[in-house]
């Protein structure tokens, strides 16, 4: 107990919520498959960042999370790695269609960065990642979606477009990530985000990441997450 508190303090981590899993010290502590460990090594990631140390065990245990940490702290791997594990844990990958994991980001640039990171960790596992955001041809995206995928990385507007034209269903989606939630609000995407969340089964696992936590974002989190653990790294603004 005391050790865990000390270790969190050394990582500048604060947590709230019940039964919070202990932070890990190495990626090996997460019990990742050899393929995933290789992919991590290949990225040159030697040890988990602070947010990863605490977020990985929480998300791998199936809990919802609110993760607050500044830009550059390694939030992407904190949600992509458990997403890969979640997908590999599904009993019959082929049977149904539509993504198992959906990641929403506020801009196409951010979505594209996440797409590239997700690709790196998915390749060796045979997991397919689709991009659903502007700046790429809609035709190519439709083709990719039609071929099937386990992960979709999207901006809210384009995702809703694709759902409307039935290029994509979220019936199979059980893992939802809202990244850069504060910027999503700044850019006026709250209605789109709520609409997307409303179309995903309520027994999903939901992850919300943000660099800051204004009241509006906090309120949305309370509404759409179930018994979340809240993790803060360092000092954060409102
Ligand atoms: P954030 O989303 O918090 O802004 P990113 O996920 O984009 O941060 O990560 C920032 C940078 O740190 C990226 O270049 C990423 O590849 C790198 N990175 C992430 N995790 C690790 C790690 N465990 N070890 C070394 N570099 C890492
Ligand atoms: Mg990020």
CSV table of C-alpha atoms and ligand atoms in Angstrom, one decimal:
chain,number,residue,atom,x,y,z
A,1,UNK,CA,0.0,0.0,0.0
A,2,UNK,CA,2.6,2.5,1.2
A,3,UNK,CA,4.9,1.3,-1.7
A,4,UNK,CA,2.2,1.9,-4.3
A,5,UNK,CA,1.5,5.4,-2.9
A,6,UNK,CA,5.2,6.2,-3.1
A,7,UNK,CA,5.6,4.8,-6.6
A,8,UNK,CA,2.6,6.8,-7.8
A,9,UNK,CA,4.1,9.9,-6.2
A,10,UNK,CA,7.4,9.3,-8.0
A,11,UNK,CA,5.5,9.2,-11.3
A,12,UNK,CA,3.5,12.4,-10.4
A,13,UNK,CA,0.3,10.3,-10.7
A,14,UNK,CA,-2.9,10.9,-8.8
A,15,UNK,CA,-5.8,8.5,-9.0
A,16,UNK,CA,-9.4,8.5,-7.8
A,17,UNK,CA,-12.1,5.8,-8.1
A,18,UNK,CA,-12.6,2.5,-6.3
A,19,UNK,CA,-10.3,-0.5,-6.4
A,20,UNK,CA,-7.7,1.2,-8.6
A,21,UNK,CA,-5.2,-1.3,-10.0
A,22,UNK,CA,-1.6,-0.9,-9.1
A,23,UNK,CA,0.7,0.9,-11.6
A,24,UNK,CA,3.1,-1.3,-13.5
A,25,UNK,CA,6.9,-0.8,-13.8
A,26,UNK,CA,7.7,-2.5,-17.1
A,27,UNK,CA,5.7,-3.4,-20.2
A,28,UNK,CA,6.4,-7.0,-19.3
A,29,UNK,CA,4.2,-6.5,-16.2
A,30,UNK,CA,1.2,-6.1,-18.5
A,31,UNK,CA,1.5,-9.7,-19.8
A,32,UNK,CA,1.5,-8.6,-23.4
A,33,UNK,CA,1.9,-11.3,-26.1
A,34,UNK,CA,5.4,-11.9,-27.6
A,35,UNK,CA,4.1,-10.2,-30.8
A,36,UNK,CA,3.0,-7.1,-29.0
A,37,UNK,CA,6.2,-7.0,-26.9
A,38,UNK,CA,8.2,-7.2,-30.2
A,39,UNK,CA,6.2,-4.3,-31.7
A,40,UNK,CA,6.8,-2.2,-28.6
A,41,UNK,CA,10.5,-2.9,-28.6
A,42,UNK,CA,10.6,-2.1,-32.3
A,43,UNK,CA,9.2,1.3,-31.5
A,44,UNK,CA,12.1,1.8,-29.2
A,45,UNK,CA,9.8,2.0,-26.2
A,46,UNK,CA,12.0,0.7,-23.3
A,47,UNK,CA,9.7,1.5,-20.4
A,48,UNK,CA,6.2,2.8,-20.0
A,49,UNK,CA,5.7,6.5,-19.5
A,50,UNK,CA,3.9,7.7,-16.3
A,51,UNK,CA,0.4,7.7,-17.8
A,52,UNK,CA,1.1,4.3,-19.4
A,53,UNK,CA,2.3,2.8,-16.0
A,54,UNK,CA,-1.1,3.6,-14.5
A,55,UNK,CA,-3.5,3.6,-17.4
A,56,UNK,CA,-2.4,0.2,-18.9
A,57,UNK,CA,-3.3,-2.0,-15.8
A,58,UNK,CA,-6.6,0.0,-15.4
A,59,UNK,CA,-7.7,-0.4,-19.0
A,60,UNK,CA,-6.5,-4.0,-19.3
A,61,UNK,CA,-8.6,-4.9,-16.2
A,62,UNK,CA,-11.7,-3.7,-18.3
A,63,UNK,CA,-12.3,-0.5,-16.4
A,64,UNK,CA,-13.4,2.8,-17.9
A,65,UNK,CA,-10.8,5.6,-17.5
A,66,UNK,CA,-10.5,9.3,-17.5
A,67,UNK,CA,-6.8,10.0,-18.4
A,68,UNK,CA,-5.5,13.5,-18.0
A,69,UNK,CA,-1.9,14.2,-19.0
A,70,UNK,CA,-0.2,16.8,-21.1
A,71,UNK,CA,0.7,16.5,-24.8
A,72,UNK,CA,3.6,14.3,-25.5
A,73,UNK,CA,3.1,12.0,-22.4
A,74,UNK,CA,2.4,8.9,-24.4
A,75,UNK,CA,-1.4,8.7,-24.2
A,76,UNK,CA,-1.8,7.0,-27.6
A,77,UNK,CA,0.0,3.8,-26.6
A,78,UNK,CA,-2.0,3.8,-23.3
A,79,UNK,CA,-5.2,3.2,-25.3
A,80,UNK,CA,-3.9,1.5,-28.4
A,81,UNK,CA,-2.1,-1.4,-26.7
A,82,UNK,CA,-5.0,-2.5,-24.5
A,83,UNK,CA,-7.2,-2.1,-27.6
A,84,UNK,CA,-5.1,-4.7,-29.4
A,85,UNK,CA,-5.4,-7.1,-26.4
A,86,UNK,CA,-9.1,-6.5,-26.2
A,87,UNK,CA,-9.5,-7.4,-29.9
A,88,UNK,CA,-7.3,-10.5,-29.7
A,89,UNK,CA,-9.4,-11.6,-26.7
A,90,UNK,CA,-12.6,-11.7,-28.9
A,91,UNK,CA,-13.7,-15.3,-29.5
A,92,UNK,CA,-14.7,-15.2,-33.1
A,93,UNK,CA,-13.2,-12.4,-35.1
A,94,UNK,CA,-14.7,-13.3,-38.4
A,95,UNK,CA,-18.4,-13.7,-37.6
A,96,UNK,CA,-19.7,-10.2,-37.3
A,97,UNK,CA,-18.7,-7.0,-39.1
A,98,UNK,CA,-17.8,-3.5,-38.1
A,99,UNK,CA,-15.0,-2.3,-35.9
A,100,UNK,CA,-14.5,-3.7,-32.3
A,101,UNK,CA,-12.5,-0.6,-31.4
A,102,UNK,CA,-13.4,3.0,-32.3
A,103,UNK,CA,-11.1,5.9,-31.6
A,104,UNK,CA,-12.3,9.5,-32.1
A,105,UNK,CA,-10.0,12.4,-32.3
A,106,UNK,CA,-10.9,16.1,-33.0
A,107,UNK,CA,-8.7,16.8,-36.2
A,108,UNK,CA,-7.6,14.8,-39.2
A,109,UNK,CA,-4.0,15.4,-38.2
A,110,UNK,CA,-4.4,13.9,-34.8
A,111,UNK,CA,-6.5,11.1,-36.2
A,112,UNK,CA,-3.8,10.3,-38.7
A,113,UNK,CA,-1.1,10.2,-36.0
A,114,UNK,CA,-3.2,7.7,-34.1
A,115,UNK,CA,-3.9,5.7,-37.2
A,116,UNK,CA,-0.1,5.4,-37.9
A,117,UNK,CA,0.6,4.3,-34.3
A,118,UNK,CA,-2.3,1.8,-34.3
A,119,UNK,CA,-1.0,0.3,-37.6
A,120,UNK,CA,2.4,-0.3,-36.1
A,121,UNK,CA,1.0,-2.3,-33.2
A,122,UNK,CA,-1.6,-4.1,-35.3
A,123,UNK,CA,0.4,-5.5,-38.2
A,124,UNK,CA,1.9,-8.5,-36.5
A,125,UNK,CA,-1.5,-9.5,-35.0
A,126,UNK,CA,-3.4,-9.4,-38.3
A,127,UNK,CA,-5.6,-6.6,-37.0
A,128,UNK,CA,-6.9,-4.2,-39.6
A,129,UNK,CA,-7.1,-0.5,-39.0
A,130,UNK,CA,-9.3,1.8,-41.1
A,131,UNK,CA,-9.0,5.6,-41.4
A,132,UNK,CA,-12.3,7.6,-41.4
A,133,UNK,CA,-11.4,11.3,-41.6
A,134,UNK,CA,-11.0,14.1,-44.1
A,135,UNK,CA,-8.0,14.5,-46.3
A,136,UNK,CA,-8.2,11.0,-47.7
A,137,UNK,CA,-10.6,10.0,-50.5
A,138,UNK,CA,-14.0,8.9,-49.3
A,139,UNK,CA,-14.0,6.3,-52.0
A,140,UNK,CA,-10.8,4.6,-50.7
A,141,UNK,CA,-12.2,4.8,-47.2
A,142,UNK,CA,-15.4,3.1,-48.3
A,143,UNK,CA,-13.4,0.4,-50.0
A,144,UNK,CA,-11.3,-0.2,-46.9
A,145,UNK,CA,-14.4,-0.3,-44.6
A,146,UNK,CA,-16.1,-2.8,-47.0
A,147,UNK,CA,-13.1,-5.1,-46.8
A,148,UNK,CA,-13.5,-5.2,-43.0
A,149,UNK,CA,-11.6,-3.9,-40.1
A,150,UNK,CA,-11.3,-4.3,-36.3
A,151,UNK,CA,-10.2,-0.7,-35.5
A,152,UNK,CA,-11.5,2.6,-36.9
A,153,UNK,CA,-9.7,5.8,-36.2
A,154,UNK,CA,-12.1,8.7,-37.0
A,155,UNK,CA,-13.0,12.3,-36.7
A,156,UNK,CA,-16.5,12.8,-35.4
A,157,UNK,CA,-18.0,14.4,-38.6
A,158,UNK,CA,-16.7,11.9,-41.1
A,159,UNK,CA,-17.6,9.0,-38.8
A,160,UNK,CA,-21.2,10.1,-38.6
A,161,UNK,CA,-21.2,10.5,-42.4
A,162,UNK,CA,-20.1,6.9,-42.8
A,163,UNK,CA,-22.7,5.6,-40.4
A,164,UNK,CA,-25.4,7.6,-42.2
A,165,UNK,CA,-24.6,6.0,-45.5
A,166,UNK,CA,-24.4,2.6,-43.8
A,167,UNK,CA,-20.7,2.2,-44.8
A,168,UNK,CA,-20.1,1.2,-41.2
A,169,UNK,CA,-22.1,-0.2,-38.2
A,170,UNK,CA,-21.0,-0.1,-34.6
A,171,UNK,CA,-23.0,-3.1,-33.5
A,172,UNK,CA,-19.8,-5.0,-32.7
A,173,UNK,CA,-18.0,-2.0,-31.0
A,174,UNK,CA,-17.1,-2.7,-27.4
A,175,UNK,CA,-14.1,-0.4,-26.9
A,176,UNK,CA,-14.5,3.4,-27.5
A,177,UNK,CA,-11.8,6.0,-27.1
A,178,UNK,CA,-12.4,9.7,-27.0
A,179,UNK,CA,-9.0,11.3,-27.4
A,180,UNK,CA,-8.2,15.0,-26.8
A,181,UNK,CA,-11.7,15.5,-25.4
A,182,UNK,CA,-11.1,19.1,-24.5
A,183,UNK,CA,-10.2,20.0,-28.1
A,184,UNK,CA,-13.3,18.1,-29.3
A,185,UNK,CA,-15.4,20.5,-27.2
A,186,UNK,CA,-13.4,23.6,-28.3
A,187,UNK,CA,-14.1,22.7,-31.9
A,188,UNK,CA,-17.8,22.3,-31.2
A,189,UNK,CA,-18.0,18.5,-31.7
A,190,UNK,CA,-20.0,17.8,-28.5
A,191,UNK,CA,-23.3,17.0,-30.4
A,192,UNK,CA,-21.4,14.6,-32.8
A,193,UNK,CA,-19.6,12.9,-29.9
A,194,UNK,CA,-22.9,12.4,-28.0
A,195,UNK,CA,-24.5,11.0,-31.2
A,196,UNK,CA,-21.6,8.5,-31.7
A,197,UNK,CA,-21.6,7.4,-28.1
A,198,UNK,CA,-25.4,6.9,-28.3
A,199,UNK,CA,-24.9,4.4,-31.1
A,200,UNK,CA,-22.5,2.2,-29.3
A,201,UNK,CA,-23.7,-0.6,-26.9
A,202,UNK,CA,-23.8,0.6,-23.3
A,203,UNK,CA,-21.8,-2.3,-22.0
A,204,UNK,CA,-18.8,-1.0,-23.9
A,205,UNK,CA,-15.5,0.0,-22.3
A,206,UNK,CA,-15.1,3.7,-22.6
A,207,UNK,CA,-11.8,5.7,-22.4
A,208,UNK,CA,-11.6,9.4,-22.3
A,209,UNK,CA,-8.2,11.2,-22.6
A,210,UNK,CA,-7.6,14.9,-22.4
A,211,UNK,CA,-4.8,17.4,-21.7
A,212,UNK,CA,-7.1,19.6,-19.6
A,213,UNK,CA,-10.3,18.9,-17.8
A,214,UNK,CA,-12.8,21.8,-18.1
A,215,UNK,CA,-16.2,21.4,-16.3
A,216,UNK,CA,-18.0,20.6,-19.6
A,217,UNK,CA,-15.7,17.7,-20.4
A,218,UNK,CA,-15.9,16.4,-16.8
A,219,UNK,CA,-19.7,16.4,-17.1
A,220,UNK,CA,-19.7,14.5,-20.4
A,221,UNK,CA,-17.3,12.0,-18.8
A,222,UNK,CA,-19.6,11.4,-15.8
A,223,UNK,CA,-22.5,10.8,-18.2
A,224,UNK,CA,-20.9,8.4,-20.6
A,225,UNK,CA,-18.4,6.5,-18.5
A,226,UNK,CA,-19.2,3.7,-16.0
A,227,UNK,CA,-17.4,3.8,-12.6
A,228,UNK,CA,-14.3,5.3,-14.2
A,229,UNK,CA,-10.9,5.5,-12.6
A,230,UNK,CA,-9.5,9.0,-13.0
A,231,UNK,CA,-5.8,9.3,-13.5
A,232,UNK,CA,-4.0,12.6,-13.5
A,233,UNK,CA,-0.3,13.1,-14.4
A,234,UNK,CA,1.5,16.2,-13.2
A,235,UNK,CA,-0.3,19.5,-13.0
A,236,UNK,CA,-3.3,20.1,-15.2
A,237,UNK,CA,-5.3,23.1,-16.2
A,238,UNK,CA,-9.1,23.4,-16.2
B,1,LIG,P1,0.2,12.3,-26.3
B,1,LIG,O1,-0.9,11.6,-27.0
B,1,LIG,O2,0.1,12.2,-24.8
B,1,LIG,O3,0.4,13.7,-26.7
B,1,LIG,P2,1.8,10.5,-27.9
B,1,LIG,O4,1.1,9.3,-27.6
B,1,LIG,O5,1.6,11.2,-29.1
B,1,LIG,O6,1.6,11.5,-26.6
B,1,LIG,O7,3.4,10.2,-27.6
B,1,LIG,C1,4.4,11.2,-27.7
B,1,LIG,C2,5.7,10.7,-28.2
B,1,LIG,O8,6.2,9.8,-27.3
B,1,LIG,C3,5.5,9.9,-29.5
B,1,LIG,O9,6.6,10.1,-30.4
B,1,LIG,C4,5.6,8.4,-29.0
B,1,LIG,O10,6.0,7.6,-30.1
B,1,LIG,C5,6.5,8.5,-27.9
B,1,LIG,N1,6.3,7.5,-26.8
B,1,LIG,C6,5.1,7.0,-26.4
B,1,LIG,N2,5.3,6.1,-25.4
B,1,LIG,C7,6.7,5.9,-25.3
B,1,LIG,C8,7.5,5.1,-24.4
B,1,LIG,N3,7.0,4.3,-23.5
B,1,LIG,N4,8.8,5.2,-24.6
B,1,LIG,C9,9.4,6.1,-25.4
B,1,LIG,N5,8.6,6.9,-26.3
B,1,LIG,C10,7.3,6.8,-26.2
B,2,LIG,MG1,-2.4,12.3,-28.2
